């Protein structure tokens, strides 16, 4: 694509402006590019020389610093470059965050430099220099064009094979330029919102989504409890599990698709059908219309299949890049005795490690690659909890703890086979729900047993205790809902309760009734009434999914229902599982696309209906929170509250407005979500209940982290999954229960209502729902509260 130079315009009004207002305008950048592109005195262009004039660049930098007040002139009447001298020391803390528009303008100019100058010697084409990147514009929806920058396929192959750094000795490995990586020294402790995390890189304490109100609120809040919790998480030293890395690397190199290691071969994409010949439908007779409709459906199905497989290959590419980045990071830090992960929080107060590619918040592979840097002896019960942990990773978590330990004993032969030869005949470990974490646990179990003294065996592997549908646990505690609390293991029981199984049985019962329903009309007649059409859709959908429903089909929808999952979200969750089951039965899911969508929508609505009827207490609390949010947003105010540990939460949802930025590369559309824009009222309302519950689970986790630190115990967590050494599981179980009880002994909903009444005196808020008869003290003795 040929990019024309931006026409010169008058910039005299910018003469005394700051750098943010003038230095990255299109005209200024274009002038700078033109100066760099001039021929040198020898007639050779600077580009061909592979360098730029240092003096020119130095002059431009000094101009910028002069406008910002870092330089001054020796003599104000002399405007030459040499007369500029430093005015005051440079400090990174003095530079404010750039406006997104400026980032786009400069970024587009840098991309243009890259496109024009980045070549590589292609070893697959006799070392010929070829452009490394390609810029194209493609028509997407309707008349809309999108721009794409693609890497040369041969260069991509070299990069994925990790051969490029060795191919050019002067090239550094790509992972050196990842900005936020694990640290090899402890992070700076958070003491205020401006100083914590990396030693040199600036990291925001909170991911505020550019909400100025939120930023102002945290600047004036007492966040000492949050700082303490984040510092506990950030000071935990980790190391790379070399055994797991070697197995994962072999899977990658040999194209073994397992867990997070995707297939190395793309799907074969069926051809895109040719455009159909236009025909005026109104001019066709009845038989011709029927034929034309069949042709149209066939054409649509073929096109859908083409784009579906094309999207699958794009998804595979993303998964390969993700897996490669994780393995590269693990390899880089493999020989360090200790690595650390700085933490910050999102706007609800939930804690996250900052590095994006390798951390415990990641997938099965990420978690398996990490273990505590300092081991502790297993003690009398550590081996028992390792066995329970392995059963959980295998999906055998519906039985008692003793049953899970027995599960490991019964599979000891396969556990040893996984350790001795993970790619041998017995590949039992590869079929686990979390295969790489399972393999890591197999190694620790075998090593402990073979040591001859398991109690003294030094183990670095963290064991997890996970909440039982944790969102519902918080709702049950808020409303003292005994029925709901019993379903999610807040009460004493001999075996774990499985809320997903209860929902599954009720959904199966209702689907079976609908599937057996007899139609009292001809389903093939043309003039079906609206009621008959709805009945036909329901019955056909039920017949399609009848016999396919299991715990996995409803689990994600049940789990996310308390976090505000939408009908569309629930349908997509269920669709993923139903398609797997239909494919296993030999069905072509591409040809059944419309029927599957309809059936999964039916199943999603049914599952959400069952959830509302089984968990009445949770629904009442959720409805109260929703109604309060509706009243607040009706005033044009964002819903705001303070979490139990002091995090001021301001929901950032606004009506985004697109605007166009002119750059040297192309016009780019950005969306503005400034605090000055009108509220997105429906989003403010629907998002509040899940956001509030997220603030509660983060409060519970950070309170537990602080208490674990006081007792000298290692602790890490992924939201409602709590980790520690195997020998300390019992003590962590006591601590997390006490913290939960202390949290909910506070009248949280009553305090929330009082705060809002003070802030919004014109609103009459509904009364807090009546509490049930759940005894929170039962949580102390509830063995499967976290399991």
XYZ file of C-alpha atoms in Angstrom:
787
model
C 0.000 0.000 0.000
C 1.439 3.363 -0.974
C 1.242 5.858 1.884
C 1.146 9.467 0.832
C 2.939 12.108 2.883
C 0.658 14.206 5.033
C 0.223 17.733 3.594
C 2.149 20.437 5.432
C 0.011 22.646 7.659
C 0.679 25.730 9.768
C 2.110 24.736 13.161
C 3.078 28.190 14.406
C 0.439 27.966 17.141
C 2.381 25.048 18.626
C 5.617 27.003 19.020
C 5.467 27.183 22.818
C 3.502 23.945 23.374
C 4.750 21.029 25.450
C 6.033 17.844 23.905
C 2.681 16.114 24.364
C 1.031 18.609 22.036
C 3.413 18.828 19.124
C 6.265 16.394 18.893
C 4.266 13.415 17.616
C 1.905 15.202 15.242
C 1.917 13.701 11.756
C 3.545 16.773 10.169
C 6.375 16.844 12.689
C 7.075 13.130 12.308
C 6.989 13.420 8.534
C 9.529 16.257 8.623
C 11.825 14.200 10.808
C 11.526 11.207 8.446
C 12.290 13.441 5.473
C 15.404 14.775 7.194
C 16.620 11.266 7.951
C 16.012 10.206 4.349
C 18.156 12.938 2.737
C 21.221 11.911 0.808
C 24.543 12.239 2.587
C 27.375 14.276 1.031
C 28.730 11.142 -0.586
C 25.481 10.536 -2.413
C 24.614 7.403 -0.390
C 21.331 7.405 1.455
C 21.338 6.978 5.192
C 19.021 3.990 4.891
C 21.468 2.183 2.640
C 24.262 3.005 5.056
C 22.191 1.306 7.767
C 22.493 4.252 10.151
C 21.172 7.735 10.868
C 22.957 10.962 11.631
C 23.581 10.917 15.427
C 23.764 14.700 15.523
C 20.310 15.045 13.966
C 18.741 12.614 16.419
C 20.570 14.262 19.321
C 19.274 17.660 18.263
C 15.694 16.440 18.103
C 15.950 14.851 21.562
C 17.306 18.071 23.009
C 14.452 20.039 21.441
C 11.977 17.759 23.185
C 13.759 17.987 26.532
C 14.044 21.759 26.181
C 10.287 22.063 25.701
C 9.784 19.985 28.854
C 12.132 22.148 30.919
C 14.960 19.644 31.340
C 17.337 21.758 29.218
C 17.943 25.498 29.069
C 19.893 27.744 26.724
C 23.175 29.361 27.773
C 22.090 32.445 25.910
C 18.378 32.817 25.097
C 19.289 34.902 22.010
C 21.300 31.987 20.634
C 19.069 29.107 19.527
C 21.821 26.823 18.288
C 21.962 23.231 19.466
C 25.326 23.630 21.188
C 23.917 26.310 23.471
C 21.565 23.826 25.209
C 22.707 22.647 28.647
C 20.963 20.475 31.274
C 18.565 22.418 33.482
C 17.844 19.681 36.043
C 18.403 15.930 36.434
C 16.258 13.553 34.417
C 13.945 11.291 36.442
C 11.574 8.674 35.054
C 9.086 9.536 37.799
C 8.573 12.981 36.228
C 7.180 11.589 32.987
C 3.429 11.113 33.015
C 1.542 8.380 31.182
C 1.217 9.188 27.492
C -2.135 9.895 25.953
C -3.349 6.910 23.853
C -3.497 9.118 20.756
C 0.206 9.944 21.074
C 1.065 6.292 21.513
C -0.816 5.445 18.331
C 0.808 8.239 16.335
C 4.330 7.290 17.354
C 3.603 3.565 17.161
C 2.328 3.877 13.592
C 5.473 5.784 12.594
C 7.672 3.084 14.150
C 5.704 0.381 12.359
C 6.238 2.240 9.104
C 10.004 2.313 9.804
C 9.833 -1.427 10.469
C 7.960 -2.186 7.256
C 10.351 -0.080 5.137
C 13.630 -1.238 6.684
C 13.245 -4.686 8.245
C 14.691 -7.331 5.913
C 16.060 -10.777 6.641
C 18.377 -13.080 4.737
C 16.124 -15.997 3.926
C 18.111 -19.251 4.242
C 15.291 -21.003 2.371
C 15.889 -18.733 -0.647
C 19.707 -18.839 -0.989
C 20.144 -16.084 1.610
C 18.313 -13.475 -0.457
C 17.139 -10.401 1.426
C 13.355 -10.272 1.702
C 10.969 -7.993 3.620
C 10.411 -9.412 7.085
C 6.895 -7.989 7.355
C 4.060 -7.312 4.963
C 1.280 -4.709 5.209
C -2.049 -5.438 3.518
C -5.622 -4.190 3.651
C -8.465 -6.664 3.397
C -12.189 -6.241 3.117
C -13.906 -7.786 6.137
C -17.537 -6.957 6.917
C -19.562 -5.123 4.309
C -17.565 -2.160 3.009
C -15.141 -2.152 5.960
C -11.409 -2.598 5.356
C -8.976 -3.720 8.029
C -5.198 -3.493 7.856
C -3.020 -6.505 8.653
C 0.700 -6.764 9.308
C 1.965 -10.287 8.752
C 5.372 -11.808 9.323
C 7.152 -13.568 6.465
C 6.122 -17.255 6.760
C 9.730 -18.496 6.500
C 10.833 -16.097 9.229
C 7.939 -17.280 11.394
C 8.992 -20.900 10.917
C 12.548 -20.063 11.950
C 11.332 -18.161 15.013
C 9.032 -20.989 16.119
C 11.846 -23.489 15.698
C 14.028 -21.226 17.885
C 16.768 -21.267 15.262
C 16.801 -17.574 14.445
C 19.071 -16.435 17.312
C 21.728 -18.978 16.298
C 21.229 -18.166 12.599
C 22.414 -14.626 13.261
C 24.909 -14.375 16.086
C 24.212 -10.674 16.511
C 20.496 -11.213 17.164
C 19.376 -11.556 20.777
C 16.671 -14.007 21.755
C 13.192 -12.558 21.497
C 12.333 -13.135 25.139
C 14.896 -10.541 26.232
C 12.512 -7.891 25.008
C 9.442 -9.047 26.885
C 8.824 -6.154 29.209
C 7.205 -7.764 32.238
C 8.982 -10.962 33.187
C 9.598 -12.868 36.423
C 12.206 -11.276 38.675
C 15.438 -12.758 40.024
C 15.345 -10.535 43.112
C 12.377 -9.916 45.439
C 9.969 -7.223 44.179
C 9.817 -3.848 45.826
C 7.210 -3.952 48.559
C 4.032 -1.989 48.072
C 3.880 0.863 50.583
C 1.785 3.233 48.490
C 0.090 3.159 45.102
C 3.118 4.641 43.321
C 6.025 2.461 44.413
C 6.018 -1.320 44.265
C 6.638 -4.296 42.021
C 9.634 -4.120 39.712
C 12.820 -2.412 40.828
C 13.036 -0.193 37.723
C 9.932 -0.710 35.565
C 6.907 1.309 36.564
C 3.919 -0.886 37.413
C 0.505 0.450 38.356
C -0.805 -0.724 41.708
C -4.267 -1.115 40.204
C -5.494 -1.907 36.711
C -8.024 0.923 36.705
C -9.068 0.789 33.041
C -8.143 4.481 32.803
C -10.871 5.444 35.295
C -9.725 8.732 36.844
C -12.294 8.511 39.645
C -10.857 5.156 40.655
C -7.294 6.518 40.569
C -8.261 9.434 42.796
C -10.049 7.110 45.209
C -7.116 4.737 45.735
C -4.744 7.663 46.211
C -6.688 8.685 49.319
C -7.606 5.244 50.691
C -6.075 3.195 53.508
C -4.796 0.200 51.547
C -2.443 -1.190 54.186
C -4.163 -4.602 54.289
C -4.006 -4.883 50.513
C -0.332 -3.889 50.439
C 0.445 -6.498 53.099
C -1.337 -9.223 51.144
C 0.323 -8.375 47.834
C 3.731 -8.248 49.506
C 3.203 -11.743 50.926
C 2.425 -13.097 47.440
C 5.277 -11.202 45.786
C 7.943 -12.288 48.277
C 7.395 -16.041 47.707
C 10.443 -17.472 45.856
C 9.799 -19.961 43.044
C 11.906 -22.099 40.730
C 11.396 -23.929 37.432
C 10.484 -27.619 37.551
C 13.136 -29.001 35.187
C 11.563 -32.450 34.860
C 8.276 -31.018 33.636
C 10.089 -28.607 31.318
C 11.997 -31.441 29.638
C 8.782 -33.388 28.998
C 6.916 -30.312 27.730
C 9.830 -29.386 25.469
C 9.859 -32.884 23.998
C 6.118 -32.683 23.341
C 6.701 -29.403 21.501
C 9.651 -30.646 19.463
C 8.003 -33.941 18.471
C 4.577 -32.471 17.746
C 2.797 -34.297 20.561
C -0.466 -32.486 21.291
C -1.020 -32.598 25.051
C -2.703 -30.136 27.391
C -1.416 -26.674 26.498
C 0.885 -28.010 23.756
C -1.223 -27.628 20.582
C -0.934 -29.658 17.359
C 1.816 -28.482 15.009
C -0.186 -29.246 11.844
C -3.024 -27.031 10.644
C -6.443 -28.332 9.730
C -7.193 -28.703 6.034
C -9.446 -25.798 5.103
C -12.294 -26.704 2.729
C -12.610 -24.370 -0.270
C -14.796 -21.290 -0.147
C -17.772 -21.790 -2.494
C -18.263 -19.437 -5.408
C -20.833 -16.682 -5.101
C -24.364 -17.753 -5.908
C -26.029 -16.340 -8.974
C -28.568 -13.674 -8.029
C -32.188 -14.623 -8.608
C -35.301 -12.625 -7.732
C -36.984 -14.818 -5.138
C -40.408 -13.257 -5.702
C -40.378 -14.320 -9.366
C -39.828 -18.017 -8.579
C -42.638 -20.532 -8.371
C -43.125 -22.826 -5.350
C -40.827 -25.643 -6.509
C -38.131 -23.224 -7.661
C -38.245 -21.448 -4.320
C -37.757 -24.735 -2.534
C -34.771 -25.633 -4.745
C -33.280 -22.161 -4.350
C -33.590 -22.335 -0.563
C -31.818 -25.701 -0.523
C -29.013 -24.297 -2.697
C -28.738 -21.281 -0.421
C -28.516 -23.475 2.698
C -25.857 -25.659 1.081
C -23.859 -22.590 0.044
C -24.163 -21.098 3.521
C -23.099 -24.373 5.182
C -20.064 -24.660 2.893
C -19.030 -21.061 3.571
C -19.520 -21.560 7.310
C -17.365 -24.666 7.213
C -14.603 -22.821 5.345
C -14.473 -19.941 7.821
C -14.823 -22.285 10.783
C -11.684 -24.230 9.838
C -9.871 -21.023 8.939
C -10.654 -19.726 12.421
C -9.497 -23.026 13.941
C -6.110 -22.587 12.266
C -5.868 -19.015 13.507
C -6.655 -20.243 17.026
C -3.995 -22.935 16.670
C -1.450 -20.299 15.670
C -2.276 -18.271 18.790
C -1.987 -21.374 20.982
C 1.397 -22.230 19.478
C 2.685 -18.730 20.139
C 1.402 -18.892 23.713
C 3.008 -22.283 24.376
C 6.275 -21.134 22.825
C 6.390 -18.018 25.007
C 5.796 -20.083 28.145
C 8.552 -22.539 27.264
C 10.965 -19.716 26.345
C 10.347 -18.012 29.679
C 10.828 -21.260 31.609
C 14.057 -21.987 29.751
C 15.393 -18.511 30.450
C 14.863 -18.773 34.215
C 15.578 -22.490 34.584
C 18.998 -22.130 36.216
C 18.029 -19.474 38.764
C 17.712 -20.671 42.333
C 14.910 -18.186 43.022
C 12.495 -16.231 40.860
C 9.720 -13.909 42.012
C 6.447 -12.564 40.681
C 5.389 -8.968 41.441
C 1.646 -8.577 42.018
C -0.934 -5.862 41.518
C -4.743 -5.778 41.635
C -7.607 -5.157 39.250
C -10.255 -2.525 39.971
C -12.190 -4.987 42.194
C -9.160 -5.761 44.341
C -8.391 -9.179 42.848
C -4.660 -9.967 42.922
C -2.747 -10.966 39.782
C 0.946 -11.552 39.029
C 2.192 -8.946 36.563
C 4.173 -11.215 34.136
C 1.678 -12.301 31.461
C 3.223 -15.479 30.065
C 4.595 -17.560 32.929
C 2.888 -17.447 36.323
C 0.672 -19.582 38.538
C -2.426 -17.798 37.202
C -1.686 -19.437 33.862
C -2.777 -22.791 32.539
C -1.840 -26.345 33.533
C 1.577 -26.107 31.869
C 2.436 -22.802 33.603
C 1.468 -24.140 37.014
C 3.379 -27.372 36.491
C 6.530 -25.509 35.482
C 6.640 -23.681 38.832
C 7.436 -24.984 42.313
C 8.494 -23.382 45.579
C 12.204 -22.528 45.627
C 12.660 -23.811 49.173
C 11.443 -27.317 50.104
C 10.061 -28.500 53.430
C 9.920 -32.042 54.853
C 6.619 -33.794 54.135
C 6.030 -34.605 57.786
C 3.469 -37.188 58.931
C 0.673 -36.212 56.470
C 2.454 -34.620 53.519
C 2.488 -37.760 51.362
C -1.238 -38.226 52.032
C -1.978 -34.716 50.725
C 0.213 -35.280 47.658
C -1.951 -38.302 46.834
C -5.148 -36.286 47.363
C -3.687 -33.568 45.144
C -2.999 -36.058 42.347
C -6.564 -37.395 42.534
C -7.891 -33.832 42.241
C -5.747 -33.268 39.146
C -7.095 -36.511 37.697
C -10.702 -35.369 38.145
C -11.326 -37.919 40.937
C -12.454 -35.200 43.340
C -16.039 -36.330 44.038
C -15.022 -38.782 46.779
C -13.737 -38.375 50.317
C -10.122 -37.427 51.002
C -9.370 -41.005 52.012
C -10.951 -42.209 48.778
C -8.715 -39.874 46.793
C -5.591 -41.123 48.573
C -6.697 -44.686 47.792
C -7.161 -43.659 44.150
C -3.464 -42.787 44.004
C -2.472 -46.062 45.696
C -4.564 -48.061 43.215
C -2.808 -46.340 40.303
C 0.712 -46.532 41.758
C 1.944 -48.714 38.895
C 0.921 -46.064 36.357
C 2.357 -43.308 38.578
C 5.733 -45.056 38.546
C 5.501 -45.589 34.789
C 4.950 -41.840 34.307
C 8.142 -41.139 36.257
C 10.278 -43.867 34.687
C 9.229 -43.323 31.074
C 6.596 -40.621 30.487
C 6.442 -41.490 26.767
C 6.367 -45.258 27.259
C 3.473 -47.653 26.780
C 1.637 -46.619 29.953
C 0.619 -43.028 29.319
C -1.984 -42.875 32.082
C -0.789 -39.446 33.178
C -1.557 -37.937 29.765
C -5.283 -38.597 30.297
C -5.493 -36.616 33.537
C -7.524 -33.412 33.604
C -4.275 -31.511 34.258
C -1.566 -33.763 32.805
C 1.554 -31.669 33.420
C 0.654 -30.862 37.026
C -0.202 -34.533 37.437
C 3.231 -35.551 36.133
C 4.945 -33.184 38.575
C 2.966 -34.744 41.443
C 3.813 -38.280 40.285
C 7.514 -37.430 40.579
C 7.133 -36.163 44.139
C 5.082 -39.176 45.271
C 7.558 -41.681 43.825
C 10.593 -39.786 45.134
C 9.088 -39.572 48.614
C 8.292 -43.296 48.737
C 11.649 -44.333 47.294
C 13.520 -42.132 49.776
C 12.724 -44.734 52.455
C 11.618 -41.999 54.872
C 8.717 -40.049 53.320
C 8.260 -37.872 56.393
C 11.781 -36.457 55.955
C 11.573 -36.077 52.182
C 12.128 -32.440 51.171
C 9.277 -31.405 48.860
C 8.943 -28.148 46.912
C 5.680 -28.924 45.122
C 2.713 -26.777 46.263
C -0.566 -28.571 47.014
C -3.844 -26.785 46.208
C -7.064 -26.488 48.173
C -9.874 -25.140 45.982
C -13.212 -23.615 46.963
C -16.350 -25.580 46.063
C -18.119 -23.342 43.549
C -16.700 -20.418 45.495
C -19.077 -17.757 44.179
C -22.066 -19.653 45.591
C -20.165 -20.125 48.853
C -19.932 -16.350 49.226
C -23.600 -15.867 48.368
C -24.617 -18.542 50.887
C -22.532 -16.871 53.610
C -23.915 -13.409 52.794
C -27.527 -14.588 53.134
C -26.887 -17.343 55.714
C -28.556 -19.667 53.202
C -28.462 -23.127 54.794
C -29.773 -25.012 51.748
C -27.306 -23.306 49.435
C -24.520 -23.592 52.005
C -25.029 -27.334 52.313
C -24.889 -27.711 48.525
C -21.501 -25.952 48.374
C -19.895 -27.642 51.417
C -20.237 -24.914 54.059
C -21.771 -27.519 56.367
C -20.426 -30.642 58.052
C -20.697 -33.722 55.810
C -19.105 -37.176 55.472
C -18.489 -36.717 51.755
C -18.228 -33.714 49.446
C -21.420 -32.294 48.002
C -21.321 -31.702 44.242
C -23.524 -28.789 43.260
C -22.910 -29.521 39.578
C -24.290 -33.057 39.905
C -27.493 -31.738 41.484
C -28.056 -29.267 38.660
C -27.137 -31.908 36.073
C -29.751 -34.399 37.340
C -32.530 -31.802 37.248
C -31.538 -30.625 33.754
C -31.420 -34.231 32.503
C -34.896 -34.877 33.934
C -36.423 -31.843 32.228
C -34.693 -32.501 28.898
C -35.951 -36.097 28.905
C -39.538 -34.873 29.448
C -39.265 -32.416 26.565
C -37.697 -35.034 24.275
C -40.558 -37.471 24.917
C -43.236 -34.873 24.221
C -45.451 -35.816 21.292
C -46.354 -33.122 18.769
C -50.073 -32.822 17.959
C -49.429 -31.090 14.615
C -47.573 -31.769 11.373
C -44.091 -30.296 11.841
C -43.589 -30.074 8.045
C -46.557 -27.837 7.322
C -45.742 -24.322 6.105
C -48.186 -22.241 8.172
C -47.074 -23.136 11.708
C -48.312 -20.800 14.423
C -45.830 -18.977 16.668
C -46.669 -21.292 19.551
C -46.181 -24.375 17.378
C -42.818 -23.087 16.136
C -41.589 -22.561 19.714
C -42.794 -26.017 20.748
C -41.126 -27.603 17.712
C -37.801 -25.868 18.470
C -37.920 -26.985 22.111
C -38.702 -30.604 21.308
C -36.124 -30.862 18.500
C -33.467 -29.298 20.722
C -34.253 -31.657 23.584
C -34.051 -34.678 21.293
C -30.657 -33.572 19.974
C -29.014 -33.158 23.417
C -30.895 -35.916 25.248
C -28.309 -38.456 26.410
C -25.378 -36.052 25.938
C -25.668 -34.155 29.218
C -23.132 -34.860 31.934
C -21.475 -32.904 34.738
C -18.999 -31.251 32.363
C -21.766 -29.847 30.157
C -23.380 -27.818 32.957
C -20.313 -27.155 35.154
C -19.014 -23.931 33.611
C -22.485 -22.396 33.381
C -23.229 -23.241 37.025
C -19.813 -21.929 38.095
C -20.182 -18.626 36.223
C -23.899 -18.074 36.870
C -23.112 -16.203 40.088
C -20.590 -14.088 38.185
C -23.204 -12.729 35.823
C -22.785 -15.046 32.842
C -25.083 -13.982 30.010
C -27.338 -16.237 27.983
C -24.910 -15.977 25.046
C -21.957 -16.823 27.278
C -23.737 -19.820 28.781
C -24.764 -21.039 25.323
C -21.180 -20.892 24.062
C -19.886 -22.733 27.148
C -22.387 -25.552 26.643
C -21.885 -25.584 22.872
C -18.188 -26.391 23.252
C -18.986 -29.560 25.240
C -21.956 -30.647 23.120
C -19.925 -30.350 19.904
C -17.222 -32.588 21.392
C -19.804 -35.246 22.226
C -21.477 -35.045 18.814
C -18.100 -35.371 17.069
C -17.309 -38.440 19.171
C -20.541 -39.983 17.856
C -19.446 -39.330 14.262
C -21.652 -36.324 13.496
C -20.532 -33.538 11.164
C -20.996 -30.547 13.457
C -20.481 -28.078 10.604
C -23.550 -29.353 8.813
C -25.492 -29.234 12.094
C -24.408 -25.705 13.028
C -27.926 -24.212 13.158
C -29.413 -27.149 15.079
C -26.538 -27.149 17.583
C -26.875 -23.409 18.222
C -30.594 -23.789 18.827
C -30.161 -26.806 21.117
C -27.369 -25.213 23.160
C -29.429 -22.045 23.598
C -32.300 -24.193 24.881
C -29.963 -26.026 27.261
C -28.373 -22.774 28.510
C -31.765 -21.241 29.336
C -32.833 -24.454 31.082
C -29.641 -24.656 33.155
C -29.927 -21.037 34.289
C -33.596 -21.583 35.164
C -32.710 -24.621 37.302
C -29.943 -22.655 39.032
C -32.377 -19.897 39.985
C -34.835 -22.408 41.449
C -32.278 -24.489 43.368
C -30.396 -21.529 44.900
C -33.178 -19.219 46.011
C -31.080 -17.537 48.713
C -28.308 -16.642 46.265
C -30.874 -15.375 43.783
C -32.488 -13.100 46.402
C -29.128 -11.549 47.331
C -28.194 -11.162 43.665
C -31.537 -9.489 42.923
C -31.030 -7.056 45.847
C -27.583 -6.092 44.599
C -28.944 -5.673 41.063
C -31.819 -3.452 42.186
C -29.526 -1.201 44.224
C -27.177 -0.858 41.243
C -30.137 0.045 39.033
C -31.196 2.850 41.412
C -27.667 4.286 41.594
C -27.030 4.185 37.853
C -30.415 5.840 37.237
C -28.919 8.945 38.884
C -26.124 8.920 36.317
C -23.599 7.755 38.919
C -21.228 4.780 38.571
C -21.777 2.060 41.146
C -19.059 2.378 43.790
C -18.324 0.691 47.108
C -15.474 -0.148 49.485
C -14.410 -3.781 49.816
C -14.025 -5.340 53.295
C -10.247 -4.808 53.176
C -10.490 -1.179 52.142
C -10.297 -1.201 48.335
C -12.439 1.596 46.863
C -14.135 0.100 43.808
C -15.590 2.305 41.062
C -17.150 0.464 38.144
C -15.574 1.924 34.982
C -18.294 1.079 32.443
C -19.056 3.985 30.099
C -20.579 4.323 26.647
C -17.523 4.143 24.435
C -17.246 6.573 21.547
C -15.069 5.850 18.519
C -12.858 8.529 16.994
C -10.283 8.553 14.207
C -6.571 9.227 14.617
C -4.584 10.225 11.508
C -1.124 8.623 11.443
C 1.696 8.237 8.947
C 0.569 4.687 8.252
C -3.217 4.897 8.042
C -6.274 6.215 9.830
C -6.857 4.310 13.070
C -10.114 4.189 15.022
C -9.853 4.316 18.821
C -12.612 4.202 21.414
C -12.834 6.802 24.137
C -13.979 5.515 27.539
C -13.280 8.661 29.538
C -15.033 9.447 32.830
C -16.762 12.337 31.074
C -18.796 10.011 28.848
C -22.323 8.885 29.804
C -22.656 5.748 31.909
C -23.289 2.389 30.335
C -26.252 1.846 32.626
C -27.110 -1.721 31.729
C -23.478 -2.774 32.176
C -23.260 -0.917 35.502
C -26.248 -2.932 36.709
C -25.482 -6.392 35.324
C -21.790 -6.324 36.283
C -22.246 -5.225 39.887
C -23.230 -8.543 41.587
C -20.255 -10.484 40.129
C -17.882 -7.574 40.795
C -19.026 -7.403 44.407
C -18.519 -11.146 44.906
C -15.072 -10.906 43.303
C -14.170 -8.210 45.823
C -15.241 -10.582 48.617
C -13.214 -13.558 47.365
C -10.154 -11.323 46.974
C -10.634 -10.029 50.527
C -10.768 -13.579 51.859
C -7.643 -14.580 49.941
C -5.534 -11.582 50.983
C -6.588 -11.908 54.636
C -5.528 -15.575 54.494
C -2.196 -14.597 52.917
C -1.408 -12.147 55.727
C -2.286 -14.693 58.430
C -0.182 -17.400 56.764
C 2.756 -14.994 56.711
C 2.330 -14.294 60.438
C 2.703 -18.021 61.095
C 5.797 -18.312 58.922
C 4.120 -20.417 56.227
C 4.422 -20.232 52.443
C 1.228 -19.194 50.695
C 0.172 -18.419 47.162
C -3.205 -18.442 45.478
C -5.150 -18.184 42.254
C -8.333 -16.461 43.452
C -10.155 -19.354 45.217
C -7.346 -21.921 44.860
C -4.998 -21.725 47.849
C -1.466 -23.196 47.702
C 1.100 -24.191 50.319
C 3.613 -26.963 51.134
C 2.037 -30.431 51.606
C 3.080 -30.506 55.257
C 1.191 -27.265 55.995
C -2.170 -28.128 54.398
C -3.942 -28.797 57.709
C -2.813 -25.494 59.193
C -3.768 -23.584 56.030
C -7.209 -25.226 56.149
C -7.716 -23.909 59.676
C -6.532 -20.408 58.769
C -8.655 -20.001 55.629
C -11.776 -21.106 57.541
C -11.149 -18.677 60.386
C -10.572 -15.836 57.925
C -13.808 -16.708 56.108
C -15.825 -16.722 59.347
C -14.270 -13.430 60.488
C -15.074 -11.864 57.124
C -18.752 -12.850 57.214
C -19.273 -11.982 60.863
C -19.175 -8.423 59.518
C -22.682 -7.271 58.426
C -21.456 -6.675 54.884
C -24.767 -6.009 53.118
C -26.047 -3.807 55.948
C -22.819 -1.769 55.894
C -23.051 -1.481 52.115
C -26.614 -0.156 52.367
C -25.636 2.407 55.057
C -22.733 3.667 52.943
C -24.988 4.137 49.926
C -27.702 5.866 51.986
C -25.139 8.414 53.169
C -23.830 8.976 49.651
C -27.208 8.976 47.872
C -29.748 10.427 50.340
C -32.335 10.874 47.594
C -32.565 7.120 46.965
C -34.748 4.805 49.016
C -32.909 1.490 48.896
C -34.784 -1.804 49.372
C -34.325 -3.679 52.619
C -31.532 -6.225 52.817
C -32.943 -9.751 52.230
C -33.771 -11.641 55.420
C -31.005 -13.966 56.557
C -31.422 -17.737 56.760
C -30.364 -20.046 59.569
C -26.905 -21.120 58.358
C -24.467 -21.297 61.293
C -21.154 -19.909 60.042
C -19.313 -21.739 62.810
C -20.086 -24.987 60.964
C -17.489 -23.906 58.415
C -14.735 -24.696 60.957
C -15.674 -28.375 60.866
C -16.766 -28.578 57.204
C -14.010 -30.802 55.753
C -14.805 -30.092 52.091
C -15.271 -26.305 52.292
C -11.959 -26.107 50.405
C -10.771 -29.400 48.939
